[in-house]
PDB file of C-alpha atoms in Angstrom:
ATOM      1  CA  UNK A   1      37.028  45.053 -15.819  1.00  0.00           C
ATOM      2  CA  UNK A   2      37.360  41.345 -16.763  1.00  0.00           C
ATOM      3  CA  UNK A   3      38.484  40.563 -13.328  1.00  0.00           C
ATOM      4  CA  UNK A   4      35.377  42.323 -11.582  1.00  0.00           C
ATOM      5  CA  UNK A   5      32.843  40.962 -13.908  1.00  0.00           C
ATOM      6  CA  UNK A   6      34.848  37.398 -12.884  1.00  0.00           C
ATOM      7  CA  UNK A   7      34.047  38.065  -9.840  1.00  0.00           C
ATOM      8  CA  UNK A   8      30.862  39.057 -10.216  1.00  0.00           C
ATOM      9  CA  UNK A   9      29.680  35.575 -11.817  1.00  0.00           C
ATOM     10  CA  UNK A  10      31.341  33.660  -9.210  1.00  0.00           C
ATOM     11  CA  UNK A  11      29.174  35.946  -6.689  1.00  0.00           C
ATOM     12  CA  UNK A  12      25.961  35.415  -8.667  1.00  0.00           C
ATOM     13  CA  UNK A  13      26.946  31.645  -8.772  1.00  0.00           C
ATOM     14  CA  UNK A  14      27.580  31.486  -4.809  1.00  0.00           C
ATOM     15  CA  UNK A  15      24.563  32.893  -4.220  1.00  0.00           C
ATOM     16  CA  UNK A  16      22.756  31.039  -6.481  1.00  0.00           C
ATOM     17  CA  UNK A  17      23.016  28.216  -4.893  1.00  0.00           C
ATOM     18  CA  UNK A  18      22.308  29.215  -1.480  1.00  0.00           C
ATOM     19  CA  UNK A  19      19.091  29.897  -2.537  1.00  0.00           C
ATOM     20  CA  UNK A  20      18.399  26.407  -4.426  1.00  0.00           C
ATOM     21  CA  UNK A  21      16.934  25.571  -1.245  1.00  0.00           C
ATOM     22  CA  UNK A  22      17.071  22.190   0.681  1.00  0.00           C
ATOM     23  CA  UNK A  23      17.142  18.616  -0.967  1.00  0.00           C
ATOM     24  CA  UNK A  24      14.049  16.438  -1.330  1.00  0.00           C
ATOM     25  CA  UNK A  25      13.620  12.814  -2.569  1.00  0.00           C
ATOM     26  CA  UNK A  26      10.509  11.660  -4.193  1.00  0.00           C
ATOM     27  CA  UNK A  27       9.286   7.965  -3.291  1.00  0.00           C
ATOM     28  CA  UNK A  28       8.888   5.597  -5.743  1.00  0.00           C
ATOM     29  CA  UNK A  29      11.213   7.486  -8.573  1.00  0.00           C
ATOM     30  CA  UNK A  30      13.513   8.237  -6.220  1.00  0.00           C
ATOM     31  CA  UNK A  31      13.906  11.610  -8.111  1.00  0.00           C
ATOM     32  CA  UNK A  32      16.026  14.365  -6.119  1.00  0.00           C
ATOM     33  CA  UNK A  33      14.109  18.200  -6.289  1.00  0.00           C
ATOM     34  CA  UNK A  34      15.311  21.366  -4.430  1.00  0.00           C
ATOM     35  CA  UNK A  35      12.459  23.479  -2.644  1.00  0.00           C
ATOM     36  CA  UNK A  36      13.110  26.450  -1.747  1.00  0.00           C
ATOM     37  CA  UNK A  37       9.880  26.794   0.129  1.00  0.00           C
ATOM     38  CA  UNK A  38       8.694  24.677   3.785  1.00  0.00           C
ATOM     39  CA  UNK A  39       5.564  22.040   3.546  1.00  0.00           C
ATOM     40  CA  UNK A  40       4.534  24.355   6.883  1.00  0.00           C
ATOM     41  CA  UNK A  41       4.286  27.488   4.178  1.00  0.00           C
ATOM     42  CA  UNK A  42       2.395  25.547   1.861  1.00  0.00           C
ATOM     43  CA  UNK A  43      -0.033  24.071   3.731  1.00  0.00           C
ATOM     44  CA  UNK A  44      -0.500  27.690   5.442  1.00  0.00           C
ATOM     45  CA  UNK A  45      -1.470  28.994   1.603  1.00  0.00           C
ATOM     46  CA  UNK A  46      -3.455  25.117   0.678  1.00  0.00           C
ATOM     47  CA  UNK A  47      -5.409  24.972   3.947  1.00  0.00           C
ATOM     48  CA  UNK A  48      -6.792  28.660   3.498  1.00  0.00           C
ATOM     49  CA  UNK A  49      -7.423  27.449  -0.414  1.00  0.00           C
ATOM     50  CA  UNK A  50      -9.369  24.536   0.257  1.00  0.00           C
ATOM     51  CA  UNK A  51     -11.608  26.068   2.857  1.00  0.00           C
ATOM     52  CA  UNK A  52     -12.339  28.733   0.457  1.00  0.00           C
ATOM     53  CA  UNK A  53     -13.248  25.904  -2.418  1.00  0.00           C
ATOM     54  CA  UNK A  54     -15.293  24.004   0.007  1.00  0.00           C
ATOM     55  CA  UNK A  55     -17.154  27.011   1.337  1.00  0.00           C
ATOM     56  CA  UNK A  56     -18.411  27.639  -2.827  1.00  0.00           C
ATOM     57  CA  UNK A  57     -18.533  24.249  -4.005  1.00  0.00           C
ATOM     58  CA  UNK A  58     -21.491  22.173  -4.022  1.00  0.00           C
ATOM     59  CA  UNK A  59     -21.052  18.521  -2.618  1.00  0.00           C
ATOM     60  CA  UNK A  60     -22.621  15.639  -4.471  1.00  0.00           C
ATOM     61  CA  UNK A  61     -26.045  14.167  -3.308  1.00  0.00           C
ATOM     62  CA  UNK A  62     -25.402  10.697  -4.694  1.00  0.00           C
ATOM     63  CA  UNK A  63     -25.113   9.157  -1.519  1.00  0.00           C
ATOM     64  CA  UNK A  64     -23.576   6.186  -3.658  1.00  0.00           C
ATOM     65  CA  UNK A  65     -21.191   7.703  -5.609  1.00  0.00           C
ATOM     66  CA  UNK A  66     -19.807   9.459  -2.455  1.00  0.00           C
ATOM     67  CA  UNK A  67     -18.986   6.816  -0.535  1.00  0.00           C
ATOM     68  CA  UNK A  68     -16.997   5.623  -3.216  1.00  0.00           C
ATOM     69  CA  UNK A  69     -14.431   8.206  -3.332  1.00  0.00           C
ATOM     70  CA  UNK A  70     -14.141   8.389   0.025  1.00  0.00           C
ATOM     71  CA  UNK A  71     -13.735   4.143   0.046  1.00  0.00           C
ATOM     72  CA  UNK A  72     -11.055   4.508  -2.649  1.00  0.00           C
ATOM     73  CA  UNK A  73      -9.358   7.249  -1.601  1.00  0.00           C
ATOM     74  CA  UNK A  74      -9.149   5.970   2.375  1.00  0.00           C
ATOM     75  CA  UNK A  75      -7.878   2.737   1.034  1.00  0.00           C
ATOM     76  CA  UNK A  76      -5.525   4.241  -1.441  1.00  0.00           C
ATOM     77  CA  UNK A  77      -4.214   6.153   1.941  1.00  0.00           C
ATOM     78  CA  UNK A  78      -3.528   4.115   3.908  1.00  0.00           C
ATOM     79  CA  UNK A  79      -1.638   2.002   1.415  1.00  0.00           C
ATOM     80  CA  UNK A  80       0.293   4.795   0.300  1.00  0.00           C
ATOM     81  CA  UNK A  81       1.028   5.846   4.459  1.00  0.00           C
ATOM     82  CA  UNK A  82       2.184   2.249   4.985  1.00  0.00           C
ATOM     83  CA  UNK A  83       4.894   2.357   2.094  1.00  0.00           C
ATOM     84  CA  UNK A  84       5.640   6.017   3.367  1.00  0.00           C
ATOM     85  CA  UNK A  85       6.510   4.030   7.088  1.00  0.00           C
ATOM     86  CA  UNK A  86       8.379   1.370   6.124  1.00  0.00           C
ATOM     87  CA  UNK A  87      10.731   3.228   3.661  1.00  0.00           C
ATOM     88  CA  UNK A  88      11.919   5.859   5.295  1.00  0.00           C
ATOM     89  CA  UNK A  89       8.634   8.562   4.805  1.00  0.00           C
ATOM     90  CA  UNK A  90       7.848   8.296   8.276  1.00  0.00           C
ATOM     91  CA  UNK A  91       8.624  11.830   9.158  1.00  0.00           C
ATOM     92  CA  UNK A  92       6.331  13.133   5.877  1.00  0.00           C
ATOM     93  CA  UNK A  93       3.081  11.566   7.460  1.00  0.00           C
ATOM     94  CA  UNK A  94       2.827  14.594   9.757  1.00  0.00           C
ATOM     95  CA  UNK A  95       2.236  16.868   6.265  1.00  0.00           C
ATOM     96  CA  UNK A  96      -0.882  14.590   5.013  1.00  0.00           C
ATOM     97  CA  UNK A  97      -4.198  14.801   6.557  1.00  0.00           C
ATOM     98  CA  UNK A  98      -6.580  13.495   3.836  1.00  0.00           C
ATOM     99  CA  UNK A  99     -10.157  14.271   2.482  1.00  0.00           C
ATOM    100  CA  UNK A 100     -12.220  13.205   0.035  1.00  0.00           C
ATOM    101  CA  UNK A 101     -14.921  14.844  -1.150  1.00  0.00           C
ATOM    102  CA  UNK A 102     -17.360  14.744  -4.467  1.00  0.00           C
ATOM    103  CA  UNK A 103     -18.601  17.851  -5.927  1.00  0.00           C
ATOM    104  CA  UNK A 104     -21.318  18.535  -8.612  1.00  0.00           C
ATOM    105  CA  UNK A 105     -19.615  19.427 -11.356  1.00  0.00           C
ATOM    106  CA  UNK A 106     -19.751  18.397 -15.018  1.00  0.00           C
ATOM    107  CA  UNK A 107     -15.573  19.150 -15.591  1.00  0.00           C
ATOM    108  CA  UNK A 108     -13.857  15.150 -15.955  1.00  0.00           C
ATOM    109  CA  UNK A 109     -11.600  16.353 -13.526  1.00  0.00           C
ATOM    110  CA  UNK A 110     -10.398  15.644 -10.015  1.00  0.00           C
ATOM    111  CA  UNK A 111      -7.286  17.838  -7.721  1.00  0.00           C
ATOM    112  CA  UNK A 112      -5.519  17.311  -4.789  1.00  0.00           C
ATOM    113  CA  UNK A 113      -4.160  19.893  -2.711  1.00  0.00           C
ATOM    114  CA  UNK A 114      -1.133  19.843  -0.994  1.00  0.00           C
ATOM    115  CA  UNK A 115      -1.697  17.982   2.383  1.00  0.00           C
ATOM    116  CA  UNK A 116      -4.342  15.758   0.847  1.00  0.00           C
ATOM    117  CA  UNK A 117      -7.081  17.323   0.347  1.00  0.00           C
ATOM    118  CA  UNK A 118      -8.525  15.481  -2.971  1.00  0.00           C
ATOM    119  CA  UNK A 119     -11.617  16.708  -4.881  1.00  0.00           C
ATOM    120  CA  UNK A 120     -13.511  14.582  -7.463  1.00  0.00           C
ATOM    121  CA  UNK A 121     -15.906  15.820 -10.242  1.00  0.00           C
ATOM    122  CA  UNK A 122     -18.862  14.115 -10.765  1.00  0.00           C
ATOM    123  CA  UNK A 123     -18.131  14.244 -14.617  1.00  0.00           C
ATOM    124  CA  UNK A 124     -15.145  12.281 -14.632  1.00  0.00           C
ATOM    125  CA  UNK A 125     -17.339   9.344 -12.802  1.00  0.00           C
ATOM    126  CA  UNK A 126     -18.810   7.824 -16.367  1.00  0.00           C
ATOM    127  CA  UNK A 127     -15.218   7.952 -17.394  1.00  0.00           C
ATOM    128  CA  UNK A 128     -13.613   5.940 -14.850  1.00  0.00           C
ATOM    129  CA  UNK A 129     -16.704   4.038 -14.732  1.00  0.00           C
ATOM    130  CA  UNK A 130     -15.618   1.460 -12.227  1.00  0.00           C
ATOM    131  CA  UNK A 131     -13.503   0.987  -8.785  1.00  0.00           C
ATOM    132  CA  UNK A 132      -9.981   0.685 -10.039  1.00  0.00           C
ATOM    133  CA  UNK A 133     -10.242   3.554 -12.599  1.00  0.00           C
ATOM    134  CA  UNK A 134     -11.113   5.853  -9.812  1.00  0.00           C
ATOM    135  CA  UNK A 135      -8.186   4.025  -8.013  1.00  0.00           C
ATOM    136  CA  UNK A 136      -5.776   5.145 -10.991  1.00  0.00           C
ATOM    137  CA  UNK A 137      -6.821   9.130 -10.786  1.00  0.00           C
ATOM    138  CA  UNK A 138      -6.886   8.890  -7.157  1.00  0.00           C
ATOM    139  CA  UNK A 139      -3.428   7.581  -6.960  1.00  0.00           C
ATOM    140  CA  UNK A 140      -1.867  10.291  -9.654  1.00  0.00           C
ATOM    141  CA  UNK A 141      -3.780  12.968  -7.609  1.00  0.00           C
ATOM    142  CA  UNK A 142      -2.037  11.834  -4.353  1.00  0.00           C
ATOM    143  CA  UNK A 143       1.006  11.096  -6.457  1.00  0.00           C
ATOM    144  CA  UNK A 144       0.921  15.090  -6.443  1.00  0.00           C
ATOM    145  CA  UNK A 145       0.916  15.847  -2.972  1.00  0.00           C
ATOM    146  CA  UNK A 146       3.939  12.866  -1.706  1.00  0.00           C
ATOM    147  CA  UNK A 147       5.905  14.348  -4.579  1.00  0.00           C
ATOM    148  CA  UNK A 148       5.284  17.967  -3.681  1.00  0.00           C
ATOM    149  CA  UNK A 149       5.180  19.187  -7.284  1.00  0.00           C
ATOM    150  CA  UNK A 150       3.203  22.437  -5.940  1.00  0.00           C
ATOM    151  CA  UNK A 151       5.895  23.027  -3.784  1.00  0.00           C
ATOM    152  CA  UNK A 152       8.248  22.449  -6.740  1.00  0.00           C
ATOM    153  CA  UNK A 153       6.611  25.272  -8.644  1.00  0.00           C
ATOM    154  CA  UNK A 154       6.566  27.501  -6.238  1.00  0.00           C
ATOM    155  CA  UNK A 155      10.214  27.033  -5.553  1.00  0.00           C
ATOM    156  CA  UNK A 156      10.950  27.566  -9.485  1.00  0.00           C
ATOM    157  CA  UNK A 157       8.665  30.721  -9.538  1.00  0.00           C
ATOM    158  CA  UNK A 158      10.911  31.427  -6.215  1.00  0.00           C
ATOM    159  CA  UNK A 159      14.331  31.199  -7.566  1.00  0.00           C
ATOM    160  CA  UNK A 160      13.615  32.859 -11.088  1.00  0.00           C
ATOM    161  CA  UNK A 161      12.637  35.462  -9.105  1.00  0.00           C
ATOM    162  CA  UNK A 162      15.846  35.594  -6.807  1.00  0.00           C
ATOM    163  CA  UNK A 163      17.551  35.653 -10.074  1.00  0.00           C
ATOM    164  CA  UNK A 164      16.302  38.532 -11.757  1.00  0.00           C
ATOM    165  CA  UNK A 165      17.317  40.254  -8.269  1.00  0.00           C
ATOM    166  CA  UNK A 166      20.746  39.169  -7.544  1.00  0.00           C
ATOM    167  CA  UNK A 167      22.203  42.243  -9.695  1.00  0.00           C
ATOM    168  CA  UNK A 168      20.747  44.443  -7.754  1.00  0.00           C
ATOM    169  CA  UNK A 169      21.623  43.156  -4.546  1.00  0.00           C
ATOM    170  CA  UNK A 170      25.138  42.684  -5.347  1.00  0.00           C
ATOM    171  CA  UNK A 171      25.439  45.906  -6.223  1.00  0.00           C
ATOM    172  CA  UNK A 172      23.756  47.416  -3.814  1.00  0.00           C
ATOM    173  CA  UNK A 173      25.005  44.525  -1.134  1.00  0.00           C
ATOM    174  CA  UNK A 174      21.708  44.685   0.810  1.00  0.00           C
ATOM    175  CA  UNK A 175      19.869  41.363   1.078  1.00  0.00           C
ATOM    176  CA  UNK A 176      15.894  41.357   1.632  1.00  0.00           C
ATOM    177  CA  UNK A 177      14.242  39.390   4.324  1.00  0.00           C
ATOM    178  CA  UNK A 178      13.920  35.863   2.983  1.00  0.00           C
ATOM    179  CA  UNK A 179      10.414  35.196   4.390  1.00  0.00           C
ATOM    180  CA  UNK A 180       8.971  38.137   2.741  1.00  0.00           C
ATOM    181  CA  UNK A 181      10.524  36.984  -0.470  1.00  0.00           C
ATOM    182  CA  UNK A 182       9.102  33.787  -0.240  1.00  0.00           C
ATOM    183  CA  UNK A 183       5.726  34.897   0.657  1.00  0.00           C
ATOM    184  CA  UNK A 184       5.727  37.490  -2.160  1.00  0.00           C
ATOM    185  CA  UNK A 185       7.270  34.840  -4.676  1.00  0.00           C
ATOM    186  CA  UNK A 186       4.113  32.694  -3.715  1.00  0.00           C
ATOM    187  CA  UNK A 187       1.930  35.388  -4.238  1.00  0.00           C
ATOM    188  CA  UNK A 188       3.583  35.975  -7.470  1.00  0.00           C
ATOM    189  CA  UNK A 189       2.895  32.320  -8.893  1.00  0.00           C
ATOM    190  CA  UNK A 190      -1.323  33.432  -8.574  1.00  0.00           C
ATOM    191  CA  UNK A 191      -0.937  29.465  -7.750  1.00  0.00           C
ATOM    192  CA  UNK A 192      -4.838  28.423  -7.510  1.00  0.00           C
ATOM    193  CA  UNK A 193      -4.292  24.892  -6.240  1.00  0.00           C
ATOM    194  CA  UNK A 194      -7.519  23.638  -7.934  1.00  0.00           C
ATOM    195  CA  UNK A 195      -6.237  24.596 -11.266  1.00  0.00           C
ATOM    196  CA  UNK A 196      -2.600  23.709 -10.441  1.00  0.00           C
ATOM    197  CA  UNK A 197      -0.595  23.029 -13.774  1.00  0.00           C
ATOM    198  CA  UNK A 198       2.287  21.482 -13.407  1.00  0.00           C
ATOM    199  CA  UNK A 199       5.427  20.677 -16.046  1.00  0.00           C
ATOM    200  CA  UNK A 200       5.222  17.698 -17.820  1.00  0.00           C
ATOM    201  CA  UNK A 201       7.498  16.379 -15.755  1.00  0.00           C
ATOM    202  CA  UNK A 202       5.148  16.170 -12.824  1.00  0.00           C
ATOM    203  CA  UNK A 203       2.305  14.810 -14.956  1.00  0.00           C
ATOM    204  CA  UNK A 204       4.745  12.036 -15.785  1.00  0.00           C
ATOM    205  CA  UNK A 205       5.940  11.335 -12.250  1.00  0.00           C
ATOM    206  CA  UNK A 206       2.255  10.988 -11.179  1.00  0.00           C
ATOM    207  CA  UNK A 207       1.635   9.248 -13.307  1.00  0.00           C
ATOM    208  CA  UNK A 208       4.299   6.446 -12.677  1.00  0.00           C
ATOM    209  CA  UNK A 209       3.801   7.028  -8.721  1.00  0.00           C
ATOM    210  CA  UNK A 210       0.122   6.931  -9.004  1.00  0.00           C
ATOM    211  CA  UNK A 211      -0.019   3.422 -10.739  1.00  0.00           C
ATOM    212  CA  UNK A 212       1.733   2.475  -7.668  1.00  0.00           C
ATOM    213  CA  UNK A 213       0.023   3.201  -5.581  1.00  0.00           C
ATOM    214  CA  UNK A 214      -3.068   2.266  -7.172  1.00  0.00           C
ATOM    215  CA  UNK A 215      -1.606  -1.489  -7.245  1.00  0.00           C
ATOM    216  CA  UNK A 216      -0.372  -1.256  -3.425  1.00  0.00           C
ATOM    217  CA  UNK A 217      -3.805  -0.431  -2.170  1.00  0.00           C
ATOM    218  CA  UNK A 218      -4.885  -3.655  -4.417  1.00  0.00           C
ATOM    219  CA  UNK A 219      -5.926  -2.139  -7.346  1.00  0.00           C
ATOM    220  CA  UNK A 220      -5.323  -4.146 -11.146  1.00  0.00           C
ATOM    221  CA  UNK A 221      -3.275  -0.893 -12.608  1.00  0.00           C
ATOM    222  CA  UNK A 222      -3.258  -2.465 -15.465  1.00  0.00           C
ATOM    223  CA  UNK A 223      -6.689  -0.742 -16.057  1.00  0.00           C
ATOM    224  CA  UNK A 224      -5.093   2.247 -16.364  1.00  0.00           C
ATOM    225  CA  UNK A 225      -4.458   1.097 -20.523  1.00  0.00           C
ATOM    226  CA  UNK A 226      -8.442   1.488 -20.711  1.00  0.00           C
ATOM    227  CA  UNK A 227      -8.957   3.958 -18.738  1.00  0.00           C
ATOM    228  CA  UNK A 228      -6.344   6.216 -20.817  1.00  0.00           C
ATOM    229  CA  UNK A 229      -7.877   5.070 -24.037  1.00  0.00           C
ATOM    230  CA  UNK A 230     -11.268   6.107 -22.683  1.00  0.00           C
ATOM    231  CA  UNK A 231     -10.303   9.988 -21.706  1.00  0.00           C
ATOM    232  CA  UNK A 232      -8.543  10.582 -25.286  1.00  0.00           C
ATOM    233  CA  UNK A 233     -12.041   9.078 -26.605  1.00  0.00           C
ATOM    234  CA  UNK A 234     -14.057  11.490 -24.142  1.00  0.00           C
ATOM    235  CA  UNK A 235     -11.495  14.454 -25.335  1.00  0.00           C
ATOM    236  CA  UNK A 236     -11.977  14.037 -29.104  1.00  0.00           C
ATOM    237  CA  UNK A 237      -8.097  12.040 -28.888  1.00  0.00           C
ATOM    238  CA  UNK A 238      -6.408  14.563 -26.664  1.00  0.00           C
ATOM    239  CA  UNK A 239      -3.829  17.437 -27.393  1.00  0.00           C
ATOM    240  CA  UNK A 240      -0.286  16.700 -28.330  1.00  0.00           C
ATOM    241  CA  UNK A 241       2.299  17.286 -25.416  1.00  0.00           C
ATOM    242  CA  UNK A 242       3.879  20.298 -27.409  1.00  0.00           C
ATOM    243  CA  UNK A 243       3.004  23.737 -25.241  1.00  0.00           C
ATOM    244  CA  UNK A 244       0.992  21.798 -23.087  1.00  0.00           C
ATOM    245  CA  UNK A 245       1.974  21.128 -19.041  1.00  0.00           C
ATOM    246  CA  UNK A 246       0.309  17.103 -19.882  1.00  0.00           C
ATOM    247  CA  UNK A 247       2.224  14.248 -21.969  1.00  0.00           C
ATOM    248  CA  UNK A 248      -0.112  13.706 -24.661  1.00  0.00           C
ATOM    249  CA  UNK A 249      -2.655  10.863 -24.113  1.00  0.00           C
ATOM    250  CA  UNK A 250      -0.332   8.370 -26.392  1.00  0.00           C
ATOM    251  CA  UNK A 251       2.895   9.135 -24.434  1.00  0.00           C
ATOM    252  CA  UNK A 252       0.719   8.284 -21.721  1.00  0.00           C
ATOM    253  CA  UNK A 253      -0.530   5.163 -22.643  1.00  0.00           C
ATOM    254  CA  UNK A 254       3.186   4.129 -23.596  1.00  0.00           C
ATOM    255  CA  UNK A 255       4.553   5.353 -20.000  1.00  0.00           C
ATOM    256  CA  UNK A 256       1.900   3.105 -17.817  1.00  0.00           C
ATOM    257  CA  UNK A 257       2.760   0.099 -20.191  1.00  0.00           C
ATOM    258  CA  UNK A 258       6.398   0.451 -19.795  1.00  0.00           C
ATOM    259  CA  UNK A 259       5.754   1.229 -15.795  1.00  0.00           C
ATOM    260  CA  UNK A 260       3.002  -1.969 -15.552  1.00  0.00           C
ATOM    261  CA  UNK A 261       5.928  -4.645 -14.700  1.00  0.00           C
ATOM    262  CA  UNK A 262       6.828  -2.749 -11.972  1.00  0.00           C
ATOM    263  CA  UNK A 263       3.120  -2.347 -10.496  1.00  0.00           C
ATOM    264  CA  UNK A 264       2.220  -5.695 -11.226  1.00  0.00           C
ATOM    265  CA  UNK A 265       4.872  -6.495  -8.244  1.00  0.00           C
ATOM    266  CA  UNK A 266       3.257  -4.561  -5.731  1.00  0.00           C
ATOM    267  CA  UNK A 267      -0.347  -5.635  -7.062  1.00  0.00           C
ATOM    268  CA  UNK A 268       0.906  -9.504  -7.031  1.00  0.00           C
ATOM    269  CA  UNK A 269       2.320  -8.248  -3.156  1.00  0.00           C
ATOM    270  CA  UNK A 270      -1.089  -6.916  -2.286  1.00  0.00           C
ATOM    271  CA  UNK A 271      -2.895 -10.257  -3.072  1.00  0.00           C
ATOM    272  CA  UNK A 272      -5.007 -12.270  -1.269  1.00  0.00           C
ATOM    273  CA  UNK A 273      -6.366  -9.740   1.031  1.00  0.00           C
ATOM    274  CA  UNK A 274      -6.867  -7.000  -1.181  1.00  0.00           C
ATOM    275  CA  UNK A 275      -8.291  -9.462  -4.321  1.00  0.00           C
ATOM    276  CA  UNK A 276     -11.388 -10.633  -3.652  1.00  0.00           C
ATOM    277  CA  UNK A 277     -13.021  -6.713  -2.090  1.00  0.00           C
ATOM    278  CA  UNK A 278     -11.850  -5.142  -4.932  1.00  0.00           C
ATOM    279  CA  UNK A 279     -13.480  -7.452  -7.055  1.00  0.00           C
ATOM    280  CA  UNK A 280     -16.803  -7.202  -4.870  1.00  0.00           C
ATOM    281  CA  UNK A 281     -16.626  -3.580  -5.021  1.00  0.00           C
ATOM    282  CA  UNK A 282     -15.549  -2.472  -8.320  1.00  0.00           C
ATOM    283  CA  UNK A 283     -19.041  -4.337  -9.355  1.00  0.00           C
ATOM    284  CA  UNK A 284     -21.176  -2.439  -6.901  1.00  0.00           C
ATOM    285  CA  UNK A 285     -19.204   0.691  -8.049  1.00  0.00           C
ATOM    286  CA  UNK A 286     -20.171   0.450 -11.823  1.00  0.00           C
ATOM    287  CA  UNK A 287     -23.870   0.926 -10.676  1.00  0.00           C
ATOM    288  CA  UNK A 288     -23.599   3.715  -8.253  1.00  0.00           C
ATOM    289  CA  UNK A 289     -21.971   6.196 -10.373  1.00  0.00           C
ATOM    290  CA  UNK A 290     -25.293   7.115 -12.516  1.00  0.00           C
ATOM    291  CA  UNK A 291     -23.766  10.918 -12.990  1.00  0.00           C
ATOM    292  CA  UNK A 292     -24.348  11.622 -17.419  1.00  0.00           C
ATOM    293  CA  UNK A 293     -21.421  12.128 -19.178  1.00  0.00           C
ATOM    294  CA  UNK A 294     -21.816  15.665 -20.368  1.00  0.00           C
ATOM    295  CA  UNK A 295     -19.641  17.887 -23.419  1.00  0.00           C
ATOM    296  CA  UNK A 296     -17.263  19.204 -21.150  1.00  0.00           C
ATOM    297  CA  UNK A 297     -13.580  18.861 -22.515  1.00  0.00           C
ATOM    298  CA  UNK A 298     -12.251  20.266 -19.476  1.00  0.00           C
ATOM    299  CA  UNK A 299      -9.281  17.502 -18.658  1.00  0.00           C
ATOM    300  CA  UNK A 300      -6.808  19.215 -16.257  1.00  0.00           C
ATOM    301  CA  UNK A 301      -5.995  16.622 -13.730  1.00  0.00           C
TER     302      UNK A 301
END
């Protein structure tokens, strides 16, 4: 029997890794993740999402506040496409078409879905309170989709669940079709993009990638500090990281300073052009976004 149940490991093992999927590198970290799932599949399930959000949601009326987002976030693209060009990302452009859109809702909160389709809250607007705060969210939220964290936990939900089957099919030696699998292993996540949580990890990552790309689009990331200390203020100090799928808001703060070298290079790289409009706008932005703070403590993004 020892030799068998050898064998069977080394089987398990074999096919284990067959089914780790194909090799991705995240920009900026440089990080290496295994999906197990196509960006064609998740856009399929995102898409259909998004529509359905859109269709129930109620867009802003501040006409102001609006064409904010849609400012940042545009210029926040099209840094973030540049980089994606000119370091070997070309091929991921095809995966992003972006939209920005503000919705009334009191939630400090803001999501992006996979392909780039980015939501704002009008509650988290007296938080950020200026330009290059919304620049900081903005960039984590995108940080999201050029990662491909949702992809990443679908793939995890994907190969637990391969796991929990490869008994069976060994001893039974039949092998399901792998489409259907991954299709029902999606379906088995109940992933609601707009209420994605992702591991700590992710949080992390976006963090460090959104800063970024906050300061490649022109942005002072060192405003993040403030804007930090603001939404553990606004959240009665913020949970502790233990159980939670977000670093606490201290092991935040730390992170950015420790990452803030770094985006001070591409901020210092983005200068003059970038400079003197932010400057412009991040004043006209402090007076358009009139939306009241309101009690809500719900702090997802």
């Amino acid at each position: 029997m020892k030799p068998l149940k050898t064998l069977l490991l080394a089987a398990l093992a074999a096919l284990a890794l067959t089914s780790c999927g194909t090799a991705s590198k995240v920009p900026i970290t440089g990080r290496t993740h295994r999906l197990s799932v196509t960006d064609e599949q998740v856009l399929s399930l995102s898409n259909s999402q998004y529509k359905d959000y859109m269709a129930s949601a109620q867009k802003s009326t501040d006409a102001n506040a609006t064409a904010l987002v849609k400012r940042v976030g545009q210029r926040l693209s099209n840094a973030v496409e540049t980089y994606l060009r000119e370091n070997g990302f070309a091929n991921e452009l095809q995966y992003f078409n972006w939209e920005f859109n503000l919705v009334k809702d009191n939630a400090v909160n803001a999501f992006c879905m996979p392909g780039g389709k980015i939501v704002v809250y009008e509650g988290l607007l007296p938080v950020t309170q200026d330009e290059a705060s919304l620049a900081i969210v903005l960039g984590h939220e995108i940080a999201h989709a050029v990662a491909k964290h949702s992809a990443e936990q679908i793939s995890k939900q994907y190969n637990q669940s391969q796991f929990t089957q490869l008994g069976g099919v060994l001893l039974s030696s039949t092998v399901g079709d792998g489409a259907a699998q991954v299709a029902t292993a999606m379906a088995s996540v109940g992933l609601q993009f707009a209420n994605a949580h992702y591991s700590r990890e992710n949080e992390s990552e976006a963090d460090h990638m959104g800063l970024v790309f906050a300061a490649m689009a022109g942005y002072d990331p060192a405003v993040a500090v403030s804007f930090w200390q603001r939404m553990s203020a606004a959240s009665g100090g913020g949970s502790t990281s233990y159980l939670s799928s977000h670093p606490s808001d201290a092991k935040r703060i730390s992170d950015i300073q420790k990452w803030l070298p770094e985006a001070q290079k591409y901020y210092a790289a983005s200068k003059p052009a970038s400079a003197a409009t932010q400057t412009t706008s991040s004043k006209k932005s402090t007076k358009t976004t009139t939306t009241k703070a309101t009690t809500s403590k719900k702090f997802t993004f």
